[in-house]
Tab-separated table of C-alpha atoms and ligand atoms in Angstrom:
chain	number	residue	atom	x	y	z
A	1	MET	CA	0.000	0.000	0.000
A	2	ASP	CA	1.245	3.509	-0.803
A	3	TYR	CA	1.604	6.341	1.673
A	4	LEU	CA	2.739	9.955	1.448
A	5	LYS	CA	5.674	11.326	3.409
A	6	ILE	CA	5.416	15.099	3.695
A	7	LYS	CA	7.867	17.568	5.254
A	8	LYS	CA	6.925	21.042	6.428
A	9	ALA	CA	6.938	23.438	3.455
A	10	SER	CA	8.504	26.878	3.717
A	11	SER	CA	6.282	28.179	0.975
A	12	LEU	CA	4.977	27.074	-2.398
A	13	LYS	CA	5.383	28.943	-5.647
A	14	GLY	CA	4.312	28.449	-9.228
A	15	LYS	CA	1.440	27.108	-11.278
A	16	ILE	CA	-0.819	24.077	-10.956
A	17	LYS	CA	-2.902	22.789	-13.846
A	18	ILE	CA	-6.323	21.680	-12.662
A	19	SER	CA	-7.622	18.343	-13.986
A	20	GLY	CA	-11.094	17.548	-15.252
A	21	ALA	CA	-13.755	17.100	-12.588
A	22	LYS	CA	-14.162	13.561	-11.264
A	23	ASN	CA	-17.764	14.220	-10.243
A	24	ALA	CA	-18.622	15.580	-13.692
A	25	SER	CA	-16.816	12.728	-15.487
A	26	LEU	CA	-18.720	9.958	-13.682
A	27	PRO	CA	-22.250	10.876	-14.863
A	28	LEU	CA	-20.876	11.795	-18.287
A	29	ILE	CA	-19.307	8.345	-18.674
A	30	ALA	CA	-22.618	6.756	-17.575
A	31	MET	CA	-24.404	8.990	-20.104
A	32	THR	CA	-22.607	7.219	-22.977
A	33	ILE	CA	-24.999	4.299	-22.297
A	34	LEU	CA	-27.636	6.481	-24.004
A	35	ALA	CA	-25.567	6.835	-27.193
A	36	LYS	CA	-25.875	4.986	-30.479
A	37	ASN	CA	-22.323	5.944	-31.426
A	38	SER	CA	-18.901	5.773	-29.849
A	39	VAL	CA	-18.035	8.890	-27.837
A	40	THR	CA	-14.627	10.321	-26.951
A	41	ILE	CA	-14.473	12.146	-23.641
A	42	ASN	CA	-11.486	14.450	-23.121
A	43	ASN	CA	-10.052	16.050	-19.980
A	44	LEU	CA	-10.906	13.028	-17.839
A	45	PRO	CA	-8.889	12.970	-14.617
A	46	ASN	CA	-6.497	10.047	-14.248
A	47	VAL	CA	-7.988	8.788	-10.971
A	48	ALA	CA	-9.171	5.455	-9.601
A	49	ASP	CA	-12.907	6.237	-9.655
A	50	ILE	CA	-12.833	6.891	-13.406
A	51	LYS	CA	-11.032	3.576	-13.997
A	52	THR	CA	-13.638	1.830	-11.843
A	53	LEU	CA	-16.582	3.170	-13.836
A	54	LEU	CA	-14.881	2.381	-17.153
A	55	LYS	CA	-14.261	-1.142	-15.845
A	56	LEU	CA	-17.930	-1.441	-14.939
A	57	LEU	CA	-18.947	-0.391	-18.460
A	58	SER	CA	-16.465	-2.885	-19.938
A	59	ASN	CA	-17.915	-5.640	-17.729
A	60	LEU	CA	-21.337	-4.752	-19.132
A	61	GLY	CA	-20.008	-5.246	-22.661
A	62	ALA	CA	-19.035	-1.720	-23.719
A	63	LEU	CA	-15.784	-1.206	-25.629
A	64	CYS	CA	-13.645	1.309	-23.756
A	65	ASN	CA	-10.489	2.521	-25.410
A	66	THR	CA	-8.925	4.270	-22.484
A	67	ASP	CA	-5.888	6.524	-22.484
A	68	LEU	CA	-6.117	8.190	-19.102
A	69	SER	CA	-2.458	9.252	-19.183
A	70	ASN	CA	-3.681	11.531	-21.979
A	71	ASN	CA	-6.957	12.126	-20.124
A	72	SER	CA	-9.243	10.600	-22.707
A	73	ALA	CA	-11.439	7.578	-23.243
A	74	THR	CA	-13.445	6.473	-26.256
A	75	ILE	CA	-16.508	4.553	-25.165
A	76	ASP	CA	-18.654	2.461	-27.458
A	77	THR	CA	-21.750	1.213	-25.639
A	78	THR	CA	-23.453	-0.182	-28.752
A	79	THR	CA	-22.033	-3.575	-27.730
A	80	LEU	CA	-23.345	-3.295	-24.165
A	81	HIS	CA	-25.456	-6.355	-23.389
A	82	GLU	CA	-25.216	-7.030	-19.627
A	83	THR	CA	-27.515	-5.040	-17.341
A	84	LYS	CA	-26.196	-6.025	-13.918
A	85	ALA	CA	-23.774	-3.863	-11.925
A	86	THR	CA	-22.352	-6.377	-9.490
A	87	TYR	CA	-21.372	-5.927	-5.842
A	88	ASP	CA	-17.633	-6.339	-6.446
A	89	ILE	CA	-17.575	-3.040	-8.369
A	90	VAL	CA	-20.367	-1.119	-6.628
A	91	ARG	CA	-18.805	-1.703	-3.200
A	92	THR	CA	-15.631	0.041	-4.378
A	93	MET	CA	-17.529	3.029	-5.764
A	94	ARG	CA	-21.025	4.150	-4.798
A	95	ALA	CA	-21.304	6.334	-7.896
A	96	SER	CA	-21.806	3.071	-9.849
A	97	ILE	CA	-25.500	3.743	-9.108
A	98	LEU	CA	-25.252	6.227	-12.002
A	99	VAL	CA	-25.688	3.387	-14.496
A	100	LEU	CA	-29.147	2.554	-13.128
A	101	GLY	CA	-31.080	5.367	-14.868
A	102	PRO	CA	-29.484	5.020	-18.313
A	103	ILE	CA	-29.491	1.178	-18.416
A	104	LEU	CA	-33.107	1.018	-17.291
A	105	ALA	CA	-34.083	3.654	-19.848
A	106	ARG	CA	-32.316	1.827	-22.670
A	107	PHE	CA	-33.006	-1.844	-21.895
A	108	GLY	CA	-36.159	-1.721	-19.754
A	109	HIS	CA	-34.438	-3.579	-16.935
A	110	CYS	CA	-31.380	-3.226	-14.737
A	111	GLU	CA	-29.903	-4.696	-11.580
A	112	VAL	CA	-27.488	-2.745	-9.413
A	113	SER	CA	-26.022	-3.917	-6.145
A	114	LEU	CA	-27.175	-1.722	-3.260
A	115	PRO	CA	-24.192	0.468	-2.399
A	116	GLY	CA	-24.367	-0.107	1.392
A	117	GLY	CA	-22.803	2.140	4.038
A	118	CYS	CA	-20.068	4.667	3.525
A	119	ALA	CA	-17.373	6.291	5.702
A	120	ILE	CA	-19.029	9.726	5.569
A	121	GLY	CA	-22.657	8.735	6.183
A	122	GLN	CA	-25.436	6.309	5.337
A	123	ARG	CA	-25.963	7.731	1.872
A	124	PRO	CA	-29.170	5.935	0.872
A	125	VAL	CA	-30.368	5.863	-2.748
A	126	ASP	CA	-34.097	5.892	-1.912
A	127	LEU	CA	-34.702	9.155	-3.779
A	128	HIS	CA	-33.271	7.708	-7.010
A	129	LEU	CA	-35.559	4.687	-6.677
A	130	LYS	CA	-38.683	6.622	-5.733
A	131	ALA	CA	-38.227	8.890	-8.749
A	132	LEU	CA	-37.801	5.931	-11.111
A	133	GLU	CA	-40.975	4.370	-9.651
A	134	HIS	CA	-42.797	7.623	-10.456
A	135	MET	CA	-41.607	7.163	-14.018
A	136	GLY	CA	-43.268	3.739	-14.138
A	137	ALA	CA	-40.421	1.456	-13.080
A	138	VAL	CA	-41.111	-1.517	-10.821
A	139	ILE	CA	-38.387	-1.757	-8.215
A	140	ASN	CA	-37.662	-4.674	-5.923
A	141	ILE	CA	-34.800	-5.073	-3.522
A	142	GLU	CA	-33.710	-8.704	-3.339
A	143	ALA	CA	-30.567	-10.234	-1.878
A	144	GLY	CA	-28.760	-6.900	-1.764
A	145	TYR	CA	-29.639	-5.924	-5.329
A	146	ILE	CA	-31.929	-3.297	-6.783
A	147	HIS	CA	-34.010	-4.986	-9.507
A	148	ALA	CA	-35.634	-2.378	-11.712
A	149	THR	CA	-37.903	-3.092	-14.660
A	150	ALA	CA	-39.865	-0.897	-17.010
A	151	PRO	CA	-41.001	-3.257	-19.773
A	152	LYS	CA	-43.147	-0.600	-21.436
A	153	GLY	CA	-40.446	2.042	-21.082
A	154	LEU	CA	-40.191	4.939	-18.655
A	155	LYS	CA	-42.806	7.669	-18.750
A	156	GLY	CA	-42.296	11.370	-18.206
A	157	CYS	CA	-43.890	12.795	-15.056
A	158	GLU	CA	-43.335	15.364	-12.319
A	159	ILE	CA	-40.755	14.420	-9.707
A	160	ILE	CA	-40.286	16.354	-6.495
A	161	PHE	CA	-37.070	15.475	-4.707
A	162	ASP	CA	-37.531	15.651	-0.905
A	163	LYS	CA	-33.834	16.497	-0.674
A	164	ILE	CA	-31.432	17.857	-3.231
A	165	THR	CA	-29.393	14.947	-4.555
A	166	VAL	CA	-26.548	15.327	-7.041
A	167	THR	CA	-26.261	11.797	-8.425
A	168	GLY	CA	-30.027	11.363	-7.958
A	169	THR	CA	-30.663	14.330	-10.260
A	170	ALA	CA	-28.111	13.030	-12.784
A	171	ASN	CA	-29.646	9.543	-12.738
A	172	ILE	CA	-33.168	10.846	-13.349
A	173	VAL	CA	-32.075	13.302	-16.044
A	174	MET	CA	-30.457	10.369	-17.907
A	175	ALA	CA	-33.512	8.148	-17.405
A	176	ALA	CA	-35.792	10.977	-18.570
A	177	ALA	CA	-33.646	11.539	-21.677
A	178	LEU	CA	-35.004	8.358	-23.296
A	179	ALA	CA	-38.441	8.377	-21.616
A	180	GLN	CA	-41.811	8.940	-23.284
A	181	GLY	CA	-42.867	12.571	-22.846
A	182	SER	CA	-41.430	15.194	-20.573
A	183	THR	CA	-40.157	14.858	-17.019
A	184	THR	CA	-40.055	17.825	-14.678
A	185	ILE	CA	-37.641	17.513	-11.762
A	186	ILE	CA	-38.415	19.885	-8.904
A	187	ASN	CA	-35.712	20.586	-6.286
A	188	ALA	CA	-33.021	19.459	-8.730
A	189	ALA	CA	-29.322	19.794	-7.906
A	190	ARG	CA	-27.656	22.827	-9.497
A	191	GLU	CA	-24.042	21.695	-9.151
A	192	PRO	CA	-21.847	22.550	-12.179
A	193	GLU	CA	-21.385	18.806	-12.728
A	194	VAL	CA	-25.156	18.348	-13.157
A	195	VAL	CA	-25.256	21.441	-15.375
A	196	GLN	CA	-22.613	19.972	-17.691
A	197	LEU	CA	-24.524	16.696	-18.005
A	198	CYS	CA	-27.680	18.629	-18.943
A	199	GLU	CA	-25.822	20.874	-21.387
A	200	ILE	CA	-24.299	17.903	-23.202
A	201	LEU	CA	-27.621	16.094	-23.444
A	202	ASN	CA	-29.278	19.321	-24.585
A	203	ALA	CA	-26.629	19.798	-27.284
A	204	ASN	CA	-27.134	16.229	-28.502
A	205	GLY	CA	-30.845	15.935	-29.100
A	206	VAL	CA	-32.489	15.959	-25.656
A	207	LYS	CA	-34.184	19.276	-25.039
A	208	ILE	CA	-33.765	20.347	-21.417
A	209	GLU	CA	-35.259	23.500	-19.950
A	210	GLY	CA	-34.182	25.156	-16.724
A	211	ILE	CA	-30.537	24.048	-16.856
A	212	GLY	CA	-28.723	25.395	-13.787
A	213	THR	CA	-31.995	25.983	-11.908
A	214	ALA	CA	-33.865	23.887	-9.345
A	215	VAL	CA	-36.585	22.967	-11.882
A	216	LEU	CA	-35.479	20.920	-14.873
A	217	THR	CA	-37.762	19.776	-17.671
A	218	VAL	CA	-36.347	16.990	-19.817
A	219	TYR	CA	-38.081	16.130	-23.088
A	220	GLY	CA	-37.533	12.406	-23.653
A	221	THR	CA	-36.740	10.861	-27.034
A	222	ASN	CA	-39.172	7.965	-26.581
A	223	GLY	CA	-36.455	5.352	-26.640
A	224	ASN	CA	-34.388	6.785	-29.477
A	225	LEU	CA	-30.704	6.509	-28.691
A	226	LEU	CA	-28.611	9.661	-28.982
A	227	ASP	CA	-25.911	10.717	-31.375
A	228	ILE	CA	-23.441	12.229	-28.910
A	229	LYS	CA	-20.536	14.348	-30.125
A	230	ASP	CA	-17.124	14.225	-28.429
A	231	PHE	CA	-16.656	16.653	-25.542
A	232	SER	CA	-14.335	17.768	-22.722
A	233	VAL	CA	-15.034	17.603	-18.996
A	234	ILE	CA	-15.208	20.831	-16.954
A	235	PRO	CA	-12.382	21.638	-14.489
A	236	ASP	CA	-12.489	20.073	-11.032
A	237	ARG	CA	-13.655	22.801	-8.645
A	238	ILE	CA	-12.875	20.680	-5.572
A	239	GLU	CA	-9.332	19.918	-6.694
A	240	ALA	CA	-8.907	23.643	-7.387
A	241	GLY	CA	-10.351	24.561	-3.987
A	242	THR	CA	-7.943	22.123	-2.324
A	243	TYR	CA	-4.906	23.804	-3.941
A	244	LEU	CA	-6.258	27.241	-2.974
A	245	CYS	CA	-6.263	25.962	0.618
A	246	ALA	CA	-2.700	24.637	0.128
A	247	ALA	CA	-1.614	28.135	-0.896
A	248	ALA	CA	-3.548	29.768	1.952
A	249	ILE	CA	-2.222	27.453	4.681
A	250	THR	CA	1.419	27.816	3.543
A	251	LYS	CA	1.067	31.596	2.965
A	252	SER	CA	2.083	31.172	-0.674
A	253	GLU	CA	1.192	32.648	-4.003
A	254	LEU	CA	-0.061	30.033	-6.464
A	255	THR	CA	-1.676	30.261	-9.870
A	256	LEU	CA	-4.209	27.627	-10.869
A	257	GLU	CA	-4.616	27.073	-14.596
A	258	ASP	CA	-7.533	25.543	-16.515
A	259	VAL	CA	-9.960	26.418	-13.758
A	260	ASN	CA	-13.361	28.121	-13.709
A	261	ALA	CA	-13.585	30.630	-10.844
A	262	LYS	CA	-17.355	30.916	-11.392
A	263	HIS	CA	-17.738	27.390	-9.975
A	264	LEU	CA	-15.796	28.383	-6.843
A	265	GLY	CA	-17.846	31.388	-5.720
A	266	ALA	CA	-18.577	30.238	-2.162
A	267	VAL	CA	-15.044	28.858	-1.671
A	268	ILE	CA	-13.350	32.071	-2.851
A	269	ALA	CA	-15.760	34.172	-0.747
A	270	LYS	CA	-14.779	32.230	2.419
A	271	LEU	CA	-11.078	32.542	1.613
A	272	GLU	CA	-11.574	36.295	1.142
A	273	GLU	CA	-13.251	36.462	4.553
A	274	MET	CA	-10.145	34.739	5.891
A	275	GLY	CA	-7.971	37.489	4.412
A	276	LEU	CA	-6.783	35.941	1.141
A	277	THR	CA	-6.895	37.965	-2.076
A	278	PHE	CA	-7.244	36.842	-5.688
A	279	SER	CA	-6.484	37.790	-9.276
A	280	ILE	CA	-8.897	36.020	-11.596
A	281	THR	CA	-9.007	35.581	-15.390
A	282	PRO	CA	-11.492	33.460	-17.351
A	283	ASN	CA	-9.367	30.311	-16.866
A	284	THR	CA	-6.848	31.098	-14.108
A	285	ILE	CA	-6.977	31.972	-10.427
A	286	THR	CA	-3.983	33.448	-8.606
A	287	ILE	CA	-4.227	33.436	-4.850
A	288	HIS	CA	-2.151	35.969	-2.909
A	289	PRO	CA	-1.121	35.136	0.660
A	290	ALA	CA	-2.456	36.685	3.868
A	291	GLN	CA	0.112	37.058	6.632
A	292	THR	CA	-2.631	36.497	9.207
A	293	ILE	CA	-5.464	34.089	8.450
A	294	LYS	CA	-8.766	35.181	10.013
A	295	HIS	CA	-11.216	32.771	11.640
A	296	VAL	CA	-14.322	31.778	9.697
A	297	LYS	CA	-17.862	30.428	10.033
A	298	ILE	CA	-18.924	27.865	7.457
A	299	ILE	CA	-22.117	25.889	6.834
A	300	THR	CA	-21.966	23.226	4.141
A	301	GLN	CA	-24.940	23.215	1.811
A	302	GLU	CA	-25.851	22.381	-1.749
A	303	TYR	CA	-24.454	24.445	-4.645
A	304	PRO	CA	-24.163	27.404	-4.965
A	305	ALA	CA	-23.534	27.442	-1.194
A	306	PHE	CA	-20.344	26.146	0.404
A	307	PRO	CA	-19.586	22.542	-0.704
A	308	THR	CA	-19.308	19.659	1.741
A	309	ASP	CA	-16.443	18.398	-0.421
A	310	MET	CA	-14.356	21.409	0.780
A	311	GLN	CA	-15.257	21.098	4.476
A	312	ALA	CA	-12.283	18.958	5.531
A	313	GLN	CA	-9.757	21.170	3.743
A	314	PHE	CA	-11.157	24.348	5.373
A	315	LEU	CA	-11.110	22.613	8.728
A	316	ALA	CA	-7.367	22.012	8.293
A	317	LEU	CA	-6.916	25.650	7.227
A	318	ALA	CA	-8.920	26.899	10.228
A	319	THR	CA	-6.348	25.330	12.574
A	320	GLN	CA	-3.965	28.020	11.287
A	321	ALA	CA	-6.478	30.894	11.556
A	322	GLU	CA	-6.458	33.347	14.481
A	323	GLY	CA	-9.453	32.874	16.782
A	324	THR	CA	-12.431	30.527	16.864
A	325	SER	CA	-13.762	29.084	13.618
A	326	ILE	CA	-17.038	27.174	13.413
A	327	ILE	CA	-17.823	24.628	10.702
A	328	GLU	CA	-21.238	23.026	10.450
A	329	GLU	CA	-21.650	19.949	8.216
A	330	ARG	CA	-25.210	19.712	6.926
A	331	LEU	CA	-24.941	17.117	4.140
A	332	PHE	CA	-23.370	14.021	5.659
A	333	GLU	CA	-23.784	12.839	9.243
A	334	ASN	CA	-20.310	11.363	9.677
A	335	ARG	CA	-18.030	13.599	7.670
A	336	PHE	CA	-15.665	14.585	10.485
A	337	MET	CA	-13.383	11.545	10.600
A	338	HIS	CA	-10.386	13.781	9.805
A	339	VAL	CA	-10.928	15.650	13.086
A	340	SER	CA	-9.385	12.966	15.277
A	341	GLU	CA	-6.370	12.698	12.971
A	342	LEU	CA	-5.899	16.495	12.992
A	343	GLN	CA	-6.197	16.407	16.807
A	344	ARG	CA	-3.364	13.874	16.862
A	345	MET	CA	-1.281	16.456	15.004
A	346	GLY	CA	-2.045	19.012	17.730
A	347	ALA	CA	-5.164	20.768	16.392
A	348	ASN	CA	-7.569	22.177	18.978
A	349	ILE	CA	-10.955	21.054	17.653
A	350	SER	CA	-14.099	20.148	19.563
A	351	LEU	CA	-16.971	18.332	17.938
A	352	ASN	CA	-20.581	18.679	18.950
A	353	GLY	CA	-22.816	16.674	16.634
A	354	ASN	CA	-22.406	18.152	13.194
A	355	VAL	CA	-20.581	21.277	14.377
A	356	ALA	CA	-16.797	21.547	14.707
A	357	THR	CA	-15.270	24.384	16.712
A	358	ILE	CA	-11.662	25.057	15.853
A	359	GLU	CA	-9.454	27.185	18.101
A	360	GLY	CA	-6.494	28.693	16.262
A	361	LYS	CA	-3.827	29.224	15.615
A	362	THR	CA	-2.265	25.953	16.778
A	363	LYS	CA	1.153	24.533	16.164
A	364	LEU	CA	0.841	21.219	14.344
A	365	SER	CA	3.375	18.417	14.617
A	366	GLY	CA	4.089	15.788	12.000
A	367	THR	CA	3.207	12.214	12.841
A	368	ASP	CA	1.594	9.140	11.257
A	369	VAL	CA	-2.007	9.779	10.268
A	370	MET	CA	-4.617	7.768	8.447
A	371	ALA	CA	-6.830	8.925	5.598
A	372	THR	CA	-10.468	7.927	6.056
A	373	ASP	CA	-12.112	9.267	2.911
A	374	LEU	CA	-11.198	11.213	-0.196
A	375	ARG	CA	-11.447	14.801	1.072
A	376	ALA	CA	-10.270	13.881	4.583
A	377	SER	CA	-7.070	12.670	2.903
A	378	SER	CA	-6.417	16.018	1.296
A	379	ALA	CA	-7.090	17.814	4.606
A	380	LEU	CA	-4.317	15.739	6.192
A	381	VAL	CA	-1.955	16.633	3.345
A	382	LEU	CA	-2.716	20.336	3.907
A	383	ALA	CA	-2.059	20.038	7.637
A	384	ALA	CA	1.185	18.156	6.909
A	385	LEU	CA	2.441	21.052	4.768
A	386	VAL	CA	2.584	23.264	7.891
A	387	ALA	CA	3.242	20.650	10.590
A	388	ASP	CA	6.677	20.631	12.203
A	389	GLY	CA	8.834	17.745	11.065
A	390	GLU	CA	7.525	14.937	8.933
A	391	THR	CA	4.011	13.527	8.464
A	392	SER	CA	3.147	10.181	6.920
A	393	VAL	CA	-0.370	9.990	5.494
A	394	HIS	CA	-1.442	6.356	5.233
A	395	ARG	CA	-4.300	4.708	3.305
A	396	ILE	CA	-3.988	7.154	0.447
A	397	TYR	CA	-5.981	4.867	-1.818
A	398	HIS	CA	-8.811	7.176	-0.735
A	399	LEU	CA	-6.907	10.140	-2.161
A	400	ASP	CA	-6.128	8.294	-5.383
A	401	ARG	CA	-9.864	7.928	-6.035
A	402	GLY	CA	-10.204	11.604	-6.813
A	403	TYR	CA	-6.944	13.587	-6.987
A	404	ASP	CA	-4.972	13.282	-10.204
A	405	SER	CA	-1.187	13.298	-9.492
A	406	LEU	CA	-1.535	15.229	-6.234
A	407	GLU	CA	2.033	14.656	-5.086
A	408	LYS	CA	3.499	15.540	-8.500
A	409	LYS	CA	1.477	18.735	-8.678
A	410	LEU	CA	2.576	19.746	-5.169
A	411	GLN	CA	6.213	18.762	-5.811
A	412	ALA	CA	6.234	21.016	-8.884
A	413	VAL	CA	5.375	24.040	-6.721
A	414	GLY	CA	8.034	23.241	-4.139
A	415	ALA	CA	6.438	20.894	-1.596
A	416	ASP	CA	8.542	18.130	-0.090
A	417	ILE	CA	6.147	15.226	-0.635
A	418	GLN	CA	6.974	11.680	-1.633
A	419	ARG	CA	4.884	8.608	-2.418
A	420	LEU	CA	6.378	5.553	-0.724
A	421	LYS	CA	5.374	1.926	-0.162
A	422	GLU	CA	4.389	0.743	3.326
B	1	EPZ	C1	-22.297	13.688	-4.709
B	1	EPZ	O1	-22.639	12.528	-3.967
B	1	EPZ	C2	-20.800	13.667	-4.860
B	1	EPZ	N1	-20.396	12.457	-5.559
B	1	EPZ	C3	-20.149	13.764	-3.491
B	1	EPZ	O2	-18.756	13.876	-3.679
B	1	EPZ	C4	-20.638	15.018	-2.783
B	1	EPZ	O3	-20.121	15.058	-1.472
B	1	EPZ	C5	-22.175	15.029	-2.733
B	1	EPZ	O4	-22.708	14.874	-4.061
B	1	EPZ	C6	-22.750	16.305	-2.143
B	1	EPZ	O5	-22.313	17.406	-2.876
B	1	EPZ	C7	-20.463	12.411	-6.881
B	1	EPZ	O6	-20.847	13.357	-7.552
B	1	EPZ	C8	-20.008	11.151	-7.526
B	1	EPZ	P1	-26.236	13.465	-2.714
B	1	EPZ	P2	-24.152	12.029	-3.926
B	1	EPZ	O7	-27.140	12.423	-3.265
B	1	EPZ	O8	-24.811	12.378	-5.179
B	1	EPZ	C9	-29.038	12.310	0.951
B	1	EPZ	C10	-16.473	13.475	-3.182
B	1	EPZ	O9	-15.717	13.648	-2.174
B	1	EPZ	N2	-29.696	11.367	0.033
B	1	EPZ	O10	-26.290	14.825	-3.308
B	1	EPZ	O11	-24.125	10.618	-3.491
B	1	EPZ	C11	-27.589	11.925	1.238
B	1	EPZ	O12	-27.482	10.927	2.224
B	1	EPZ	C12	-17.875	12.972	-3.004
B	1	EPZ	O13	-16.092	13.645	-4.349
B	1	EPZ	C13	-30.775	10.640	0.475
B	1	EPZ	O14	-31.202	10.745	1.624
B	1	EPZ	O15	-24.736	12.931	-2.777
B	1	EPZ	C14	-26.996	13.255	1.624
B	1	EPZ	O16	-27.301	13.535	2.951
B	1	EPZ	C15	-18.192	12.334	-1.730
B	1	EPZ	N3	-31.371	9.767	-0.407
B	1	EPZ	C16	-27.753	14.243	0.729
B	1	EPZ	O17	-28.943	13.572	0.324
B	1	EPZ	C17	-30.934	9.621	-1.690
B	1	EPZ	O18	-31.522	8.824	-2.423
B	1	EPZ	C18	-27.008	14.674	-0.514
B	1	EPZ	O19	-26.443	13.532	-1.156
B	1	EPZ	C19	-29.853	10.386	-2.127
B	1	EPZ	C20	-29.239	11.260	-1.254
């Protein structure tokens, strides 16, 4: 197993190229199930989760010509014949549920292993299933599998999500794309990753109204497969936000390239409150250091509010802010596993339910720490950049699920970080 050995950084300097967004790539790869042609996707991040989904599609019979070192994959789903996403893959990546909507829409039946629990919370998929039932699917849960059938095809209807769900919205948009008639999704997710999925479908024969709003209307093609043109994935706003935190915590100036600052509104606003300043162009962000980092109050919410996927990184940053910071996690009930590891490094954090109170500024000391989920891993890397001595971050397979070449990108801007074998 790999781990990262990180020494305290004096400061970082230079440019970091941001990769394509993992959470945009996953639904877009699943979307190719709706195509009648082979589709090349560019700007895919070279991360484990993308390989997992491509493997799942290959297992189902798709032909995937993958060149992730060049960030592209050509996917031909015309040969897809299996409709069962088995436990061995789904247990390694919950986002496998994204094949449910498109396979059901195309074949009239689909089986997906129930994802089960997760390190950051229960993460049920009931809203996906309820919405598909509204569209006429019959759903049974048997022996750990979701069995969904819609022999007469899915039918457009009105769906009101009780809660905003990102992959739930993506799943239903894809199911609705081939349905009979129109589907209106109320309380839809507005994340940029959902927006890109809708824009690509809309540009390839599926009319969608309300893109980027909480009410989406998808006009289905009545079973006609789509002719999807090649496209490129949007930049990863969470990867970008993580490197902005790396610059902020080390009091460095960094320029991020191939990034869209519009997707980072809430993140940049919080960093500004903390004293950081920015120079922004249409595809770059330069962050200028603040000699004193101010404390902050954060509540995680759905886009366009502050993202839960940046909570752990800001928590690490808050340990270096002057005064008391408060971070409330509203999306996932167990997304504070990094707190105990940061405490082991010397952070002064108290947890009360879903609220973390961070007293700063504290001196952190390098030690052995364990990554517990993807974003928790990056929070530990951030803390390690300012901790005295040396920190070893173990179980970085979590990190490898979603950060493309993290140690290489940080090395290139001057960090002392090495990937080693246990
Ligand atoms: C997506 O997960 C992201 N994953 C997550 O990114 C991200 O943290 C999350 O959205 C929130 O922004 C991908 O895009 C692949 P949700 P998703 O359905 O879609 C509850 C990362 O680090 N809910 O929007 O699974 C759920 O429990 C990851 O990259 C139900 O109750 O999240 C949560 O409390 C981790 N029933 C809330 O809704 C459902 O059927 C939002 O979850 C579905 C969700």
